[in-house]
């Protein structure tokens, strides 16, 4: 169960770091740039902790898939970036894929 906690922390850290990239203005603003570097460092570290027990492909599917959806949500809420219908459908398929992996894959611990 701790592996999922580490994976959740990795996802949160990656989302914070990725969302801060735009605010860093190409690394010309100090504090947003610090958030990017620290966030990615924390994301990769906690991902390695999750990989103690989770298969790398499954962990990466969760990390990337949920990260994409959450970054898109933050882009909408913070930066006013509105996804169009094809983007929303694609995001729904990503979420569906993560749900299928979690619910039905024999590779993931249940």
CSV table of C-alpha atoms in Angstrom, one decimal:
chain,number,residue,atom,x,y,z
A,1,UNK,CA,0.0,0.0,0.0
A,2,UNK,CA,2.9,2.4,0.7
A,3,UNK,CA,3.9,2.1,-2.9
A,4,UNK,CA,0.7,3.7,-3.9
A,5,UNK,CA,1.3,6.5,-1.4
A,6,UNK,CA,4.7,7.1,-3.0
A,7,UNK,CA,3.2,7.0,-6.4
A,8,UNK,CA,0.6,9.6,-5.4
A,9,UNK,CA,3.3,11.8,-4.1
A,10,UNK,CA,5.3,11.4,-7.3
A,11,UNK,CA,2.3,12.4,-9.3
A,12,UNK,CA,1.5,15.4,-7.2
A,13,UNK,CA,5.2,16.6,-7.3
A,14,UNK,CA,5.3,16.1,-11.1
A,15,UNK,CA,2.1,18.0,-11.6
A,16,UNK,CA,3.3,20.9,-9.4
A,17,UNK,CA,6.6,21.0,-11.2
A,18,UNK,CA,5.1,20.8,-14.7
A,19,UNK,CA,2.5,23.5,-13.8
A,20,UNK,CA,5.2,25.7,-12.6
A,21,UNK,CA,7.1,25.6,-15.8
A,22,UNK,CA,4.9,28.2,-17.4
A,23,UNK,CA,5.2,30.4,-14.4
A,24,UNK,CA,9.0,30.2,-14.5
A,25,UNK,CA,8.9,32.0,-17.8
A,26,UNK,CA,11.8,29.9,-19.3
A,27,UNK,CA,13.6,29.8,-16.0
A,28,UNK,CA,13.9,33.6,-15.8
A,29,UNK,CA,11.8,33.8,-12.5
A,30,UNK,CA,13.6,32.5,-9.5
A,31,UNK,CA,10.9,30.9,-7.2
A,32,UNK,CA,8.8,29.2,-9.9
A,33,UNK,CA,12.1,27.8,-11.3
A,34,UNK,CA,13.0,26.5,-7.8
A,35,UNK,CA,9.6,24.8,-7.6
A,36,UNK,CA,10.2,23.1,-11.0
A,37,UNK,CA,13.6,21.7,-10.0
A,38,UNK,CA,12.6,20.6,-6.5
A,39,UNK,CA,9.3,19.2,-7.8
A,40,UNK,CA,10.9,17.1,-10.4
A,41,UNK,CA,13.5,15.9,-8.0
A,42,UNK,CA,10.9,14.9,-5.5
A,43,UNK,CA,8.8,13.3,-8.2
A,44,UNK,CA,11.6,11.1,-9.5
A,45,UNK,CA,12.7,10.2,-5.9
A,46,UNK,CA,9.2,9.1,-4.8
A,47,UNK,CA,8.7,7.3,-8.1
A,48,UNK,CA,11.8,5.2,-7.3
A,49,UNK,CA,10.3,4.4,-3.9
A,50,UNK,CA,7.1,3.3,-5.6
A,51,UNK,CA,9.1,1.1,-8.0
A,52,UNK,CA,10.3,-1.1,-5.0
A,53,UNK,CA,7.1,-3.1,-5.4
A,54,UNK,CA,5.2,-1.8,-8.4
A,55,UNK,CA,6.1,-2.8,-12.0
A,56,UNK,CA,7.7,0.0,-13.8
A,57,UNK,CA,5.3,0.0,-16.8
A,58,UNK,CA,2.2,0.1,-14.5
A,59,UNK,CA,3.7,2.8,-12.3
A,60,UNK,CA,4.6,4.9,-15.3
A,61,UNK,CA,1.2,4.5,-16.8
A,62,UNK,CA,-0.4,5.9,-13.6
A,63,UNK,CA,2.2,8.6,-13.2
A,64,UNK,CA,2.0,9.8,-16.8
A,65,UNK,CA,-1.7,9.3,-17.3
A,66,UNK,CA,-2.9,11.0,-14.2
A,67,UNK,CA,-0.3,13.7,-14.5
A,68,UNK,CA,-1.6,14.6,-18.0
A,69,UNK,CA,-5.1,14.9,-16.7
A,70,UNK,CA,-4.2,16.9,-13.7
A,71,UNK,CA,-1.9,19.2,-15.6
A,72,UNK,CA,-4.7,19.8,-18.1
A,73,UNK,CA,-7.0,20.6,-15.2
A,74,UNK,CA,-4.6,23.1,-13.7
A,75,UNK,CA,-4.0,24.6,-17.1
A,76,UNK,CA,-7.7,25.2,-17.4
A,77,UNK,CA,-8.1,26.6,-13.8
A,78,UNK,CA,-4.9,28.6,-13.5
A,79,UNK,CA,-4.0,29.6,-17.0
A,80,UNK,CA,-7.4,29.6,-18.7
A,81,UNK,CA,-6.3,27.0,-21.3
A,82,UNK,CA,-9.5,25.4,-22.5
A,83,UNK,CA,-9.3,21.9,-24.0
A,84,UNK,CA,-11.5,21.3,-27.0
A,85,UNK,CA,-13.7,18.2,-27.5
A,86,UNK,CA,-11.0,15.9,-29.0
A,87,UNK,CA,-8.7,16.8,-26.1
A,88,UNK,CA,-11.4,16.0,-23.5
A,89,UNK,CA,-12.2,12.7,-25.3
A,90,UNK,CA,-8.5,11.8,-25.3
A,91,UNK,CA,-8.2,12.6,-21.6
A,92,UNK,CA,-11.2,10.4,-20.9
A,93,UNK,CA,-9.5,7.6,-22.8
A,94,UNK,CA,-6.4,8.0,-20.7
A,95,UNK,CA,-8.4,7.9,-17.5
A,96,UNK,CA,-10.3,4.8,-18.8
A,97,UNK,CA,-6.9,3.1,-19.5
A,98,UNK,CA,-5.7,3.7,-16.0
A,99,UNK,CA,-9.0,2.4,-14.6
A,100,UNK,CA,-8.7,-0.7,-16.7
A,101,UNK,CA,-5.2,-1.3,-15.6
A,102,UNK,CA,-6.1,-0.9,-11.9
A,103,UNK,CA,-9.3,-2.9,-12.0
A,104,UNK,CA,-8.4,-5.8,-14.4
A,105,UNK,CA,-4.7,-6.2,-14.8
A,106,UNK,CA,-3.1,-9.2,-13.0
A,107,UNK,CA,0.2,-7.3,-12.9
A,108,UNK,CA,-1.0,-4.7,-10.4
A,109,UNK,CA,-1.3,-5.7,-6.7
A,110,UNK,CA,-5.0,-5.4,-5.6
